[in-house]
mmCIF file of C-alpha atoms and ligand atoms in Angstrom:
data_model
loop_
_atom_site.group_PDB
_atom_site.id
_atom_site.type_symbol
_atom_site.label_atom_id
_atom_site.label_comp_id
_atom_site.label_asym_id
_atom_site.label_seq_id
_atom_site.Cartn_x
_atom_site.Cartn_y
_atom_site.Cartn_z
ATOM 1 C CA MET E 30 0.057 0.243 0.196
ATOM 2 C CA SER E 31 1.597 3.225 -0.876
ATOM 3 C CA THR E 32 0.864 6.742 0.272
ATOM 4 C CA TYR E 33 0.660 10.556 -1.259
ATOM 5 C CA THR E 34 1.813 13.683 -0.924
ATOM 6 C CA ILE E 35 0.462 16.250 -3.543
ATOM 7 C CA ASP E 36 3.927 18.326 -5.812
ATOM 8 C CA THR E 37 1.170 21.491 -4.619
ATOM 9 C CA ALA E 38 3.677 22.656 -8.191
ATOM 10 C CA THR E 39 3.040 20.006 -10.586
ATOM 11 C CA SER E 40 -0.746 19.073 -9.566
ATOM 12 C CA ARG E 41 1.053 15.442 -9.708
ATOM 13 C CA ALA E 42 0.332 12.868 -7.113
ATOM 14 C CA THR E 43 4.127 11.793 -4.928
ATOM 15 C CA PRO E 44 3.712 8.465 -4.396
ATOM 16 C CA GLN E 45 5.939 6.523 -1.144
ATOM 17 C CA PRO E 46 7.866 4.412 -1.633
ATOM 18 C CA ALA E 47 8.138 5.059 -5.087
ATOM 19 C CA PRO E 48 6.087 2.421 -6.882
ATOM 20 C CA MET E 49 6.687 -0.323 -9.754
ATOM 21 C CA LYS E 50 6.668 0.671 -13.736
ATOM 22 C CA ARG E 51 3.111 1.712 -14.043
ATOM 23 C CA LEU E 52 1.878 -1.583 -16.501
ATOM 24 C CA THR E 53 1.476 -1.538 -20.204
ATOM 25 C CA ALA E 54 -0.572 -3.042 -22.386
ATOM 26 C CA PRO E 55 1.396 -5.876 -23.292
ATOM 27 C CA ALA E 56 2.150 -6.660 -19.598
ATOM 28 C CA ILE E 57 -2.249 -6.322 -19.112
ATOM 29 C CA LEU E 58 -2.012 -8.550 -22.772
ATOM 30 C CA ALA E 59 0.381 -11.642 -20.849
ATOM 31 C CA ARG E 60 -1.974 -11.703 -18.481
ATOM 32 C CA LYS E 61 -4.102 -14.471 -19.873
ATOM 33 C CA GLY E 62 -5.010 -17.095 -18.299
ATOM 34 C CA LYS E 63 -2.434 -15.960 -15.716
ATOM 35 C CA GLU E 64 -2.474 -14.134 -12.508
ATOM 36 C CA PRO E 65 -6.280 -12.941 -12.265
ATOM 37 C CA ILE E 66 -6.514 -8.763 -13.886
ATOM 38 C CA VAL E 67 -8.107 -5.650 -11.373
ATOM 39 C CA ALA E 68 -9.285 -2.822 -12.522
ATOM 40 C CA LEU E 69 -11.953 -0.535 -11.365
ATOM 41 C CA THR E 70 -13.855 2.995 -12.640
ATOM 42 C CA ALA E 71 -11.485 6.437 -11.968
ATOM 43 C CA TYR E 72 -12.955 9.494 -12.273
ATOM 44 C CA THR E 73 -11.671 11.965 -9.582
ATOM 45 C CA MET E 74 -7.633 11.827 -9.246
ATOM 46 C CA ARG E 75 -8.186 11.291 -5.933
ATOM 47 C CA THR E 76 -9.781 8.355 -6.460
ATOM 48 C CA ALA E 77 -7.501 6.867 -8.405
ATOM 49 C CA GLN E 78 -5.182 7.705 -6.092
ATOM 50 C CA LEU E 79 -6.663 5.372 -3.901
ATOM 51 C CA LEU E 80 -6.908 2.455 -5.684
ATOM 52 C CA ASP E 81 -4.565 2.713 -7.469
ATOM 53 C CA PRO E 82 -2.262 0.935 -5.932
ATOM 54 C CA HIS E 83 -5.187 -1.864 -5.971
ATOM 55 C CA CYS E 84 -5.252 -2.349 -9.695
ATOM 56 C CA ASP E 85 -4.045 -4.007 -12.601
ATOM 57 C CA PHE E 86 -6.184 -1.270 -14.955
ATOM 58 C CA LEU E 87 -8.147 1.662 -13.804
ATOM 59 C CA LEU E 88 -11.114 2.470 -16.275
ATOM 60 C CA VAL E 89 -11.938 6.456 -16.771
ATOM 61 C CA GLY E 90 -15.702 4.464 -17.714
ATOM 62 C CA ASP E 91 -18.249 6.920 -19.874
ATOM 63 C CA SER E 92 -20.532 5.976 -17.107
ATOM 64 C CA LEU E 93 -19.080 8.710 -14.821
ATOM 65 C CA GLY E 94 -22.267 10.413 -17.170
ATOM 66 C CA GLN E 95 -24.717 8.896 -15.303
ATOM 67 C CA VAL E 96 -22.404 8.499 -11.983
ATOM 68 C CA ILE E 97 -21.287 11.599 -11.920
ATOM 69 C CA TYR E 98 -23.019 13.637 -13.826
ATOM 70 C CA GLY E 99 -26.459 13.237 -12.535
ATOM 71 C CA LEU E 100 -27.048 11.819 -17.199
ATOM 72 C CA PRO E 101 -30.077 9.455 -17.880
ATOM 73 C CA SER E 102 -27.334 6.957 -20.027
ATOM 74 C CA THR E 103 -23.435 7.245 -21.112
ATOM 75 C CA ILE E 104 -25.288 8.948 -25.224
ATOM 76 C CA PRO E 105 -24.790 12.534 -23.916
ATOM 77 C CA VAL E 106 -20.927 12.394 -22.021
ATOM 78 C CA SER E 107 -18.854 14.477 -24.498
ATOM 79 C CA LEU E 108 -14.670 13.933 -26.138
ATOM 80 C CA GLU E 109 -14.504 17.154 -23.204
ATOM 81 C CA MET E 110 -15.856 15.146 -20.248
ATOM 82 C CA MET E 111 -13.271 12.091 -21.227
ATOM 83 C CA CYS E 112 -10.117 14.121 -21.246
ATOM 84 C CA ALA E 113 -11.174 16.249 -18.293
ATOM 85 C CA HIS E 114 -11.292 13.086 -16.431
ATOM 86 C CA GLY E 115 -9.257 10.789 -17.651
ATOM 87 C CA ALA E 116 -6.357 13.723 -17.067
ATOM 88 C CA ALA E 117 -7.266 13.808 -13.730
ATOM 89 C CA VAL E 118 -7.408 10.299 -13.316
ATOM 90 C CA VAL E 119 -3.694 9.454 -14.781
ATOM 91 C CA ARG E 120 -2.684 12.209 -12.417
ATOM 92 C CA GLY E 121 -3.002 10.895 -9.684
ATOM 93 C CA SER E 122 -1.896 7.246 -10.623
ATOM 94 C CA TRP E 123 0.881 5.333 -11.335
ATOM 95 C CA HIS E 124 0.638 1.728 -11.267
ATOM 96 C CA ALA E 125 -2.379 1.339 -13.312
ATOM 97 C CA LEU E 126 -2.022 1.225 -16.824
ATOM 98 C CA VAL E 127 -4.954 3.836 -17.227
ATOM 99 C CA CYS E 128 -7.531 3.629 -20.486
ATOM 100 C CA VAL E 129 -10.662 5.921 -21.321
ATOM 101 C CA ASP E 130 -13.405 5.155 -22.710
ATOM 102 C CA MET E 131 -14.393 6.568 -25.930
ATOM 103 C CA PRO E 132 -18.234 8.239 -25.384
ATOM 104 C CA PHE E 133 -20.794 7.866 -28.135
ATOM 105 C CA GLY E 134 -20.398 8.799 -31.250
ATOM 106 C CA SER E 135 -16.673 9.887 -31.347
ATOM 107 C CA TYR E 136 -16.332 7.205 -33.086
ATOM 108 C CA GLU E 137 -18.489 4.407 -34.431
ATOM 109 C CA GLU E 138 -18.306 7.298 -38.524
ATOM 110 C CA SER E 139 -14.623 6.006 -39.416
ATOM 111 C CA PRO E 140 -12.640 4.474 -38.614
ATOM 112 C CA ALA E 141 -10.068 7.790 -39.349
ATOM 113 C CA GLN E 142 -12.372 9.908 -36.883
ATOM 114 C CA ALA E 143 -11.985 6.852 -34.531
ATOM 115 C CA PHE E 144 -8.246 7.624 -34.653
ATOM 116 C CA ARG E 145 -8.585 11.412 -34.299
ATOM 117 C CA ASN E 146 -10.909 11.241 -31.829
ATOM 118 C CA ALA E 147 -8.664 8.600 -29.476
ATOM 119 C CA ALA E 148 -4.836 9.885 -30.517
ATOM 120 C CA ARG E 149 -6.583 13.182 -29.109
ATOM 121 C CA VAL E 150 -7.948 11.622 -25.748
ATOM 122 C CA LEU E 151 -3.869 9.625 -25.225
ATOM 123 C CA LYS E 152 -2.213 13.705 -26.282
ATOM 124 C CA GLU E 153 -4.874 15.342 -23.815
ATOM 125 C CA THR E 154 -5.000 12.706 -20.591
ATOM 126 C CA GLY E 155 -1.174 10.795 -20.868
ATOM 127 C CA ALA E 156 -4.107 7.180 -20.648
ATOM 128 C CA ALA E 157 -2.190 4.769 -22.627
ATOM 129 C CA ALA E 158 -5.110 2.629 -23.867
ATOM 130 C CA VAL E 159 -8.696 3.609 -25.286
ATOM 131 C CA LYS E 160 -11.717 1.113 -25.121
ATOM 132 C CA LEU E 161 -14.779 1.272 -27.356
ATOM 133 C CA GLU E 162 -17.506 -0.807 -27.919
ATOM 134 C CA GLY E 163 -19.106 -3.211 -29.955
ATOM 135 C CA GLY E 164 -18.464 -6.147 -32.563
ATOM 136 C CA GLU E 165 -17.895 -7.540 -35.557
ATOM 137 C CA ALA E 166 -19.065 -3.965 -36.634
ATOM 138 C CA MET E 167 -16.111 -2.719 -34.938
ATOM 139 C CA ALA E 168 -13.472 -5.043 -36.102
ATOM 140 C CA GLU E 169 -11.982 -2.868 -39.016
ATOM 141 C CA THR E 170 -12.037 -0.179 -36.147
ATOM 142 C CA VAL E 171 -9.876 -1.360 -34.390
ATOM 143 C CA ALA E 172 -7.155 -3.064 -36.766
ATOM 144 C CA PHE E 173 -6.649 0.449 -37.842
ATOM 145 C CA LEU E 174 -5.428 1.568 -34.277
ATOM 146 C CA VAL E 175 -3.786 -0.362 -32.997
ATOM 147 C CA ARG E 176 -2.419 -0.484 -36.721
ATOM 148 C CA ARG E 177 -2.004 3.429 -35.490
ATOM 149 C CA GLY E 178 0.222 2.304 -32.099
ATOM 150 C CA ILE E 179 -3.124 3.127 -30.140
ATOM 151 C CA PRO E 180 -3.822 -0.026 -27.570
ATOM 152 C CA VAL E 181 -7.692 -0.874 -27.781
ATOM 153 C CA ILE E 182 -10.209 -2.914 -24.884
ATOM 154 C CA GLY E 183 -13.425 -4.246 -26.689
ATOM 155 C CA HIS E 184 -16.345 -4.129 -25.132
ATOM 156 C CA VAL E 185 -19.088 -6.270 -26.177
ATOM 157 C CA GLY E 186 -22.553 -8.198 -24.611
ATOM 158 C CA LEU E 187 -24.533 -5.623 -23.158
ATOM 159 C CA THR E 188 -22.752 -2.462 -24.779
ATOM 160 C CA PRO E 189 -24.653 0.863 -22.637
ATOM 161 C CA GLN E 190 -23.878 3.243 -25.834
ATOM 162 C CA ALA E 191 -26.136 0.525 -27.456
ATOM 163 C CA VAL E 192 -29.615 1.214 -25.020
ATOM 164 C CA ASN E 193 -31.352 2.484 -27.857
ATOM 165 C CA THR E 194 -31.133 -0.255 -30.170
ATOM 166 C CA LEU E 195 -30.741 -2.448 -27.895
ATOM 167 C CA GLY E 196 -34.281 -1.587 -25.701
ATOM 168 C CA GLY E 197 -32.553 -1.355 -22.548
ATOM 169 C CA TYR E 198 -30.032 -2.932 -20.424
ATOM 170 C CA ARG E 199 -30.827 -6.533 -19.832
ATOM 171 C CA ALA E 200 -28.465 -8.883 -20.217
ATOM 172 C CA ARG E 201 -27.008 -10.652 -23.333
ATOM 173 C CA GLY E 202 -27.597 -14.391 -24.291
ATOM 174 C CA ARG E 203 -30.928 -15.046 -23.299
ATOM 175 C CA ASP E 204 -31.173 -17.791 -27.225
ATOM 176 C CA ASP E 205 -28.442 -19.325 -29.152
ATOM 177 C CA ALA E 206 -29.031 -16.003 -31.522
ATOM 178 C CA GLU E 207 -27.925 -14.080 -28.611
ATOM 179 C CA ALA E 208 -24.737 -16.184 -27.351
ATOM 180 C CA ALA E 209 -23.644 -17.056 -31.225
ATOM 181 C CA LYS E 210 -23.475 -12.909 -31.427
ATOM 182 C CA VAL E 211 -21.670 -12.244 -28.161
ATOM 183 C CA MET E 212 -19.666 -14.897 -29.096
ATOM 184 C CA ALA E 213 -19.140 -13.635 -33.121
ATOM 185 C CA ASP E 214 -18.144 -10.395 -31.651
ATOM 186 C CA ALA E 215 -15.826 -11.302 -29.108
ATOM 187 C CA LYS E 216 -13.228 -13.038 -31.996
ATOM 188 C CA ALA E 217 -14.270 -10.265 -34.531
ATOM 189 C CA VAL E 218 -12.321 -7.645 -32.012
ATOM 190 C CA ALA E 219 -10.190 -9.639 -30.120
ATOM 191 C CA ASP E 220 -8.856 -10.775 -33.822
ATOM 192 C CA ALA E 221 -8.891 -8.145 -34.686
ATOM 193 C CA GLY E 222 -6.143 -6.908 -32.157
ATOM 194 C CA CYS E 223 -7.874 -5.901 -28.999
ATOM 195 C CA PHE E 224 -5.243 -6.682 -25.952
ATOM 196 C CA ALA E 225 -7.789 -6.676 -23.481
ATOM 197 C CA LEU E 226 -11.781 -7.086 -23.900
ATOM 198 C CA VAL E 227 -14.454 -6.326 -21.680
ATOM 199 C CA ILE E 228 -18.010 -8.762 -21.300
ATOM 200 C CA GLU E 229 -20.247 -7.416 -19.822
ATOM 201 C CA GLY E 230 -24.222 -8.769 -19.096
ATOM 202 C CA VAL E 231 -23.855 -11.799 -20.457
ATOM 203 C CA MET E 232 -25.062 -15.418 -19.333
ATOM 204 C CA GLU E 233 -22.908 -17.155 -17.600
ATOM 205 C CA GLU E 234 -21.691 -19.411 -19.375
ATOM 206 C CA ILE E 235 -20.553 -17.332 -23.100
ATOM 207 C CA ALA E 236 -18.608 -15.066 -20.759
ATOM 208 C CA ALA E 237 -16.405 -18.515 -19.882
ATOM 209 C CA ASP E 238 -17.214 -20.003 -23.645
ATOM 210 C CA VAL E 239 -15.699 -16.139 -25.241
ATOM 211 C CA THR E 240 -12.466 -16.814 -22.399
ATOM 212 C CA ARG E 241 -11.834 -20.089 -23.593
ATOM 213 C CA ALA E 242 -12.480 -18.667 -27.534
ATOM 214 C CA VAL E 243 -10.065 -16.013 -27.819
ATOM 215 C CA ALA E 244 -6.410 -14.622 -27.735
ATOM 216 C CA CYS E 245 -6.946 -11.881 -24.975
ATOM 217 C CA PRO E 246 -7.419 -11.463 -21.395
ATOM 218 C CA THR E 247 -11.322 -11.241 -20.316
ATOM 219 C CA ILE E 248 -12.931 -8.888 -18.137
ATOM 220 C CA GLY E 249 -15.835 -9.473 -16.451
ATOM 221 C CA ILE E 250 -18.962 -7.247 -15.391
ATOM 222 C CA GLY E 251 -22.057 -9.115 -15.315
ATOM 223 C CA ALA E 252 -19.915 -12.043 -16.698
ATOM 224 C CA SER E 253 -18.102 -14.809 -14.903
ATOM 225 C CA ALA E 254 -15.844 -16.135 -12.284
ATOM 226 C CA GLN E 255 -14.461 -17.836 -15.199
ATOM 227 C CA CYS E 256 -12.941 -14.386 -16.975
ATOM 228 C CA ASP E 257 -9.176 -13.061 -17.122
ATOM 229 C CA GLY E 258 -10.212 -10.947 -14.795
ATOM 230 C CA GLN E 259 -12.606 -8.288 -12.842
ATOM 231 C CA ILE E 260 -14.268 -4.837 -12.749
ATOM 232 C CA LEU E 261 -17.297 -2.681 -11.565
ATOM 233 C CA VAL E 262 -17.926 0.819 -11.312
ATOM 234 C CA THR E 263 -15.976 2.234 -8.427
ATOM 235 C CA GLU E 264 -19.486 3.924 -6.838
ATOM 236 C CA ASP E 265 -21.965 0.703 -7.276
ATOM 237 C CA MET E 266 -19.634 -1.564 -5.077
ATOM 238 C CA MET E 267 -18.604 0.901 -2.864
ATOM 239 C CA GLY E 268 -21.711 1.179 -1.512
ATOM 240 C CA MET E 269 -22.748 4.988 -3.031
ATOM 241 C CA PHE E 270 -26.035 3.863 -4.502
ATOM 242 C CA GLU E 271 -29.298 2.265 -2.924
ATOM 243 C CA ARG E 272 -29.814 0.517 -6.227
ATOM 244 C CA THR E 273 -26.982 -1.027 -8.237
ATOM 245 C CA PRO E 274 -27.626 -4.265 -10.526
ATOM 246 C CA ARG E 275 -27.452 -7.850 -10.028
ATOM 247 C CA PHE E 276 -24.328 -8.331 -10.761
ATOM 248 C CA VAL E 277 -22.910 -5.461 -8.135
ATOM 249 C CA LYS E 278 -21.228 -6.643 -4.760
ATOM 250 C CA ARG E 279 -21.371 -4.282 -2.169
ATOM 251 C CA TYR E 280 -17.899 -3.543 -0.393
ATOM 252 C CA GLY E 281 -18.006 -0.013 1.351
ATOM 253 C CA ASP E 282 -20.899 1.772 2.446
ATOM 254 C CA LEU E 283 -19.514 5.309 1.347
ATOM 255 C CA ALA E 284 -23.052 6.410 0.752
ATOM 256 C CA GLY E 285 -24.171 5.703 4.817
ATOM 257 C CA GLU E 286 -20.437 6.775 6.593
ATOM 258 C CA ILE E 287 -21.446 10.380 4.060
ATOM 259 C CA GLY E 288 -24.704 10.442 5.458
ATOM 260 C CA LYS E 289 -23.501 10.190 8.932
ATOM 261 C CA ALA E 290 -20.217 12.461 8.805
ATOM 262 C CA ALA E 291 -23.238 15.123 6.861
ATOM 263 C CA GLU E 292 -25.311 14.319 9.818
ATOM 264 C CA ALA E 293 -22.661 14.774 12.315
ATOM 265 C CA TYR E 294 -21.652 17.906 10.437
ATOM 266 C CA ALA E 295 -25.114 19.197 10.455
ATOM 267 C CA ALA E 296 -25.993 18.726 13.998
ATOM 268 C CA GLU E 297 -22.831 20.951 15.073
ATOM 269 C CA VAL E 298 -22.674 23.461 12.930
ATOM 270 C CA LYS E 299 -26.308 24.146 14.384
ATOM 271 C CA ALA E 300 -25.317 23.864 18.015
ATOM 272 C CA ARG E 301 -22.357 25.678 17.825
ATOM 273 C CA THR E 302 -20.170 22.914 18.470
ATOM 274 C CA PHE E 303 -18.504 23.385 15.207
ATOM 275 C CA PRO E 304 -15.729 24.846 15.533
ATOM 276 C CA THR E 305 -14.029 24.664 18.175
ATOM 277 C CA GLU E 306 -10.171 26.407 19.474
ATOM 278 C CA ASP E 307 -8.338 23.194 17.484
ATOM 279 C CA GLN E 308 -10.094 24.602 13.870
ATOM 280 C CA ILE E 309 -10.486 28.610 14.723
ATOM 281 C CA TYR E 310 -6.892 30.879 14.014
ATOM 282 C CA ARG E 311 -5.978 33.758 16.957
ATOM 283 C CA PRO E 312 -2.978 36.456 16.985
ATOM 284 C CA LYS E 313 0.182 34.416 18.291
HETATM 285 O O1 KIV L 401 -18.712 2.754 -18.766
HETATM 286 C C1 KIV L 401 -18.041 1.612 -17.835
HETATM 287 O O2 KIV L 401 -17.938 2.444 -16.578
HETATM 288 C C2 KIV L 401 -17.412 0.632 -18.177
HETATM 289 C C3 KIV L 401 -17.407 -0.783 -17.512
HETATM 290 C C4 KIV L 401 -18.054 -0.743 -16.533
HETATM 291 C C5 KIV L 401 -16.897 -1.526 -18.223
HETATM 292 O O3 KIV L 401 -17.934 0.556 -19.371
#
């Protein structure tokens, strides 16, 4: 476990002791079938600092639309939002690879559009990879980016940016046709050169089958313990929300802790018992 001091001149967090070198895309790829890969989402510098010692990669997910901005879906998330949060997460981390989600509308039009925007993400944030949603339809784009020096994480199964065509967020692969489509999507983007593949919201057997079928590590969310790694939205697993999807396990009660702290503060302000001598300034 590292502790951090902030260099006020550069805003960079300096960990003590200095951690190992930051993980790279080839290092993550080499973990296929080996030690499970630990990943969480991060959107801010301080959260990145706290998660970094425990994670192999931090995903600046476009889920920040709902989690940070209160948007109804990931559709309205912009490239500017992703760049701002991506840069903050890079500043707060040293050890984990940082991957930034390409938001809806920033990559689907053509491989050239995807390259232009992904290059901007890497330049403006310092992140080492991008993630984009989609299977067979995105394989050409993935290959185009990888051949030009942009490491890509794929994302198949339940793809939240397709909420309007899927008609909601239900788990995928309940019938044979859907299961075959998830497998074809996974193979297409893995063969196109992804160094990892997120499989979200699919029947457990499909995630296990895909994990056996593709050469890159699979990262499950609502998928299977057989995947090569797991990812969750940090605010979900830390207990920031009352309601979470079935696949989320809560490892903390941040909402409860924040509520308790705010309640205690409000009570002390009203009783004029805060601030005390310890928190006020007097002339020496
Ligand atoms: O946007 C996101 O947070 C994600 C993960 C949950 C996989 O894509």
